[in-house]
Amino acid sequence: MASEIMVGTTGPEGTIMVEKETFSRREFLRKSGYAAGGVVGGSLVASLITMQILEEPKRGKKGTLLDGSYHDAFMFFTNRDDFRVLAAGTERIFPEDEHGPGAIKLGVPFFIDHQLAGAWGNNAREYRQGPFYKGEQTQGAQSRLTRGEIFRQGIRIMKEISQQDYNGSFQDLTADQQDDLLLALERNKVTMKGASSAEFFELLRAATLEGAYADPLYGGNRDMEGWRMKQYPGAQMAYRKHIDKRAFVEMEPQSLHNMLNK
């Protein structure tokens, strides 16, 4: 079966010439595969964007911002510097120490990126109609901004203060300088529009802890290292073998992904 389509070409002196071009079904399917390839190629484009933002090798060393995990893909941030500020902030909130890895090695920055791109970041399941008034402490956040908008503004202000007060990028400041800036946010000493800096800091802190301890299926808690530090068993099928034991039982943690593969 053959089909005819109209093809426009530019003729002499800029005129438009319309021609008929005949395609067999086989030819049409072959050429339409280019369009399908564009959809599949979207993942390749996303990977290239990720590489450009982080400026890391295709497979970085384990524990870097880009260590080859399939979760290391951007869904919200498109600015390299913004993501690095976020990563540095999470690392100060959940730093690496003698007990285990910090936020970056646990994949927390990517966890937050993915959460901001989804329903949580867009406040999709919340009542969003006005009027918006400053709420009491018992009422919680009353901002007209989504969490994604609060994060974008908060990170931009962190960058501005870092340049004004320390003449450098937040991720390049000393640990004490970073802590001072984060404390100023927490104590509501920084002016933001539509939300308070304390609200932004609390969102950042809560999301960091969630990324450190959530099931790895969601992108954080890489290799279940967050659970191992707490000796938390994760998503076990049952505890029948251990329920009667008096001594503390150390168990290899299991994620939802492990359960699906059993």
Coordinates of C-alpha atoms in Angstrom, one line a residue:
M1 CA 0.0 0.0 0.0
A2 CA 1.3 3.4 -0.9
S3 CA 0.4 6.9 0.4
E4 CA 0.8 10.3 -1.0
I5 CA 1.9 13.4 1.0
M6 CA 2.4 17.0 0.0
V7 CA 6.1 18.2 0.3
G8 CA 6.8 21.9 0.2
T9 CA 10.1 23.1 -1.3
T10 CA 11.6 26.5 -2.1
G11 CA 11.5 27.3 -5.8
P12 CA 13.1 30.1 -7.8
E13 CA 13.0 33.6 -6.4
G14 CA 11.7 32.3 -3.0
T15 CA 8.4 30.8 -4.4
I16 CA 6.9 27.8 -2.6
M17 CA 6.6 24.7 -4.8
V18 CA 4.3 21.8 -3.6
E19 CA 5.1 18.4 -4.8
K20 CA 3.6 15.0 -4.3
E21 CA 5.8 12.3 -2.9
T22 CA 4.8 8.7 -2.7
F23 CA 5.7 6.4 0.2
S24 CA 5.2 2.7 0.5
R25 CA 4.1 1.5 3.9
R26 CA 7.5 -0.1 4.5
E27 CA 9.2 3.2 3.6
F28 CA 6.8 5.2 5.9
L29 CA 7.5 2.9 8.8
R30 CA 11.2 3.1 8.3
K31 CA 11.3 6.9 8.2
S32 CA 8.8 7.2 11.1
G33 CA 11.3 5.3 13.1
Y34 CA 13.4 8.5 13.1
A35 CA 10.6 10.2 15.1
A36 CA 10.4 7.3 17.5
G37 CA 14.1 7.5 17.9
G38 CA 13.7 11.0 19.0
V39 CA 11.6 9.8 21.9
V40 CA 14.1 7.1 22.9
G41 CA 16.9 9.6 22.3
G42 CA 15.3 11.9 25.0
S43 CA 17.1 9.8 27.6
L44 CA 20.4 10.4 25.8
V45 CA 19.8 14.1 25.7
A46 CA 19.0 14.1 29.4
S47 CA 22.2 12.2 30.1
L48 CA 24.2 14.8 28.1
I49 CA 22.5 17.6 30.1
T50 CA 23.5 15.9 33.3
M51 CA 27.0 15.5 32.1
Q52 CA 27.2 19.2 31.1
I53 CA 25.8 20.4 34.5
L54 CA 28.1 18.3 36.6
E55 CA 31.2 18.3 34.4
E56 CA 32.1 14.8 35.6
P57 CA 33.3 11.8 33.7
K58 CA 30.6 9.5 32.2
R59 CA 31.0 7.2 35.2
G60 CA 32.5 9.0 38.1
K61 CA 34.1 7.6 41.2
K62 CA 31.8 6.1 43.7
G63 CA 30.5 8.8 46.1
T64 CA 30.8 11.7 43.7
L65 CA 27.9 13.7 42.5
L66 CA 27.7 11.5 39.4
D67 CA 28.8 7.9 40.1
G68 CA 27.0 6.1 37.4
S69 CA 23.7 5.4 39.3
Y70 CA 20.6 5.3 37.1
H71 CA 19.1 7.8 39.5
D72 CA 21.8 10.4 38.5
A73 CA 19.5 12.2 36.0
F74 CA 18.1 15.7 36.3
M75 CA 14.4 16.3 36.4
F76 CA 14.1 19.7 38.0
F77 CA 17.4 21.6 38.0
T78 CA 18.9 22.8 34.8
N79 CA 21.6 25.1 36.2
R80 CA 24.9 23.5 37.1
D81 CA 25.7 26.0 39.9
D82 CA 22.2 25.7 41.5
F83 CA 22.6 22.0 41.8
R84 CA 26.0 22.3 43.3
V85 CA 24.8 24.8 45.9
L86 CA 22.0 22.3 46.8
A87 CA 24.5 19.5 47.1
A88 CA 26.8 21.5 49.3
G89 CA 23.9 22.5 51.5
T90 CA 22.7 19.0 52.0
E91 CA 26.2 17.8 52.9
R92 CA 26.4 20.4 55.7
I93 CA 23.1 19.2 57.1
F94 CA 24.1 15.6 56.8
P95 CA 27.9 15.5 56.6
E96 CA 30.1 12.5 56.1
D97 CA 31.8 11.4 59.3
E98 CA 33.3 8.3 61.0
H99 CA 29.9 6.7 61.2
G100 CA 29.2 6.7 57.4
P101 CA 28.7 8.6 54.2
G102 CA 27.2 12.1 53.9
A103 CA 24.3 13.4 51.8
I104 CA 26.2 13.5 48.5
K105 CA 27.4 9.9 48.7
L106 CA 23.9 8.9 49.6
G107 CA 22.5 10.5 46.5
V108 CA 20.4 13.0 48.4
P109 CA 20.8 15.9 46.0
F110 CA 19.3 13.8 43.2
F111 CA 16.6 12.6 45.5
I112 CA 15.6 16.2 46.2
D113 CA 15.8 17.1 42.5
H114 CA 13.4 14.3 41.6
Q115 CA 11.0 15.2 44.4
L116 CA 10.9 18.8 43.3
A117 CA 10.0 17.7 39.8
G118 CA 7.1 15.7 41.0
A119 CA 3.9 16.2 43.0
W120 CA 5.7 17.2 46.2
G121 CA 7.6 20.0 44.5
N122 CA 4.5 21.3 42.7
N123 CA 2.2 21.0 45.8
A124 CA 0.0 19.0 43.4
R125 CA -2.2 17.4 46.1
E126 CA -2.8 20.4 48.3
Y127 CA -5.4 23.2 48.3
R128 CA -3.9 26.0 46.3
Q129 CA -6.6 28.7 46.2
G130 CA -6.2 32.1 47.9
P131 CA -6.4 34.3 49.9
F132 CA -2.9 33.8 51.3
Y133 CA -2.1 35.3 54.7
K134 CA 0.8 34.8 57.0
G135 CA -0.2 31.8 59.2
E136 CA 0.4 31.2 62.9
Q137 CA 3.0 28.7 64.0
T138 CA 0.3 26.1 64.6
Q139 CA -1.0 26.5 61.0
G140 CA 2.1 25.6 59.1
A141 CA 3.2 27.1 55.8
Q142 CA 0.7 29.4 54.1
S143 CA 2.8 30.5 51.1
R144 CA 1.4 31.0 47.6
L145 CA 4.6 29.6 46.3
T146 CA 5.2 25.9 45.5
R147 CA 8.0 24.1 47.1
G148 CA 9.9 24.1 43.8
E149 CA 9.6 27.9 43.6
I150 CA 10.7 28.2 47.2
F151 CA 13.8 26.1 46.5
R152 CA 14.7 28.1 43.4
Q153 CA 14.5 31.4 45.3
G154 CA 16.3 30.0 48.4
I155 CA 19.2 28.7 46.4
R156 CA 19.4 32.0 44.4
I157 CA 19.6 33.9 47.7
M158 CA 22.3 31.5 49.0
K159 CA 24.3 32.3 46.0
E160 CA 23.8 36.0 46.3
I161 CA 24.8 36.1 50.0
S162 CA 27.8 33.9 49.4
Q163 CA 29.1 36.4 46.8
Q164 CA 28.2 39.5 48.9
D165 CA 29.5 38.4 52.3
Y166 CA 32.3 36.0 51.3
N167 CA 33.1 36.8 47.7
G168 CA 32.8 33.2 46.6
S169 CA 30.4 30.5 45.6
F170 CA 28.6 28.7 48.4
Q171 CA 30.1 25.3 47.5
D172 CA 33.6 26.8 47.8
L173 CA 33.1 28.4 51.2
T174 CA 34.6 26.9 54.4
A175 CA 32.4 24.6 56.5
D176 CA 32.0 27.4 59.1
Q177 CA 31.0 29.9 56.5
Q178 CA 28.4 27.5 55.0
D179 CA 27.1 26.8 58.5
D180 CA 26.7 30.5 59.3
L181 CA 24.7 31.1 56.1
L182 CA 22.5 28.1 56.8
L183 CA 21.9 29.3 60.4
A184 CA 20.9 32.7 59.1
L185 CA 18.3 31.0 57.0
E186 CA 17.1 28.8 59.8
R187 CA 16.8 31.8 62.2
N188 CA 14.8 33.7 59.6
K189 CA 17.4 36.4 59.3
V190 CA 17.3 36.4 55.5
T191 CA 14.5 38.1 53.5
M192 CA 12.6 36.1 51.0
K193 CA 9.5 36.9 49.0
G194 CA 6.4 34.8 49.4
A195 CA 8.0 32.6 52.0
S196 CA 10.3 32.9 55.0
S197 CA 13.9 31.7 54.9
A198 CA 13.1 29.5 57.9
E199 CA 10.5 27.8 55.8
F200 CA 13.0 27.2 53.1
F201 CA 15.6 25.9 55.5
E202 CA 13.1 23.5 57.1
L203 CA 12.1 22.2 53.7
L204 CA 15.8 21.7 52.8
R205 CA 16.5 20.0 56.1
A206 CA 13.5 17.7 56.0
A207 CA 14.1 16.7 52.3
T208 CA 17.8 16.0 53.2
L209 CA 16.9 13.6 56.0
E210 CA 14.2 12.0 53.8
G211 CA 16.7 11.4 51.1
A212 CA 19.2 9.9 53.5
Y213 CA 16.7 7.4 55.0
A214 CA 14.1 6.8 52.3
D215 CA 13.9 3.5 50.4
P216 CA 16.7 3.5 47.7
L217 CA 13.9 3.0 45.1
Y218 CA 13.3 6.8 45.3
G219 CA 16.9 7.8 44.6
G220 CA 18.4 8.5 48.0
N221 CA 19.9 6.2 50.7
R222 CA 22.3 4.8 48.0
D223 CA 23.3 1.2 48.6
M224 CA 21.1 1.4 51.8
E225 CA 24.1 3.0 53.6
G226 CA 21.7 5.3 55.5
W227 CA 19.9 2.3 56.9
R228 CA 23.1 0.5 57.7
M229 CA 24.2 3.4 59.9
K230 CA 21.0 3.1 61.9
Q231 CA 21.1 -0.7 61.7
Y232 CA 17.6 -0.5 60.2
P233 CA 16.5 -3.7 58.4
G234 CA 14.4 -1.9 55.7
A235 CA 11.6 -3.6 53.9
Q236 CA 11.7 -7.2 55.3
M237 CA 9.1 -9.7 54.2
A238 CA 8.6 -10.9 57.8
Y239 CA 10.2 -11.2 61.2
R240 CA 8.9 -14.6 62.3
K241 CA 12.4 -16.1 62.7
H242 CA 13.5 -13.3 65.0
I243 CA 10.4 -12.2 66.9
D244 CA 11.1 -14.3 70.0
K245 CA 14.8 -13.5 70.3
R246 CA 15.9 -11.3 73.2
A247 CA 19.2 -10.2 71.8
F248 CA 19.4 -7.5 69.1
V249 CA 19.4 -9.1 65.7
E250 CA 21.6 -7.5 63.0
M251 CA 20.0 -8.0 59.6
E252 CA 21.1 -7.2 56.1
P253 CA 18.7 -4.4 55.0
Q254 CA 16.3 -5.0 52.1
S255 CA 14.8 -2.4 49.8
L256 CA 11.6 -2.6 47.9
H257 CA 13.7 -3.3 44.8
N258 CA 15.3 -6.3 46.5
M259 CA 11.8 -7.7 47.4
L260 CA 10.6 -7.4 43.8
N261 CA 13.6 -9.4 42.6
K262 CA 13.1 -12.3 45.0

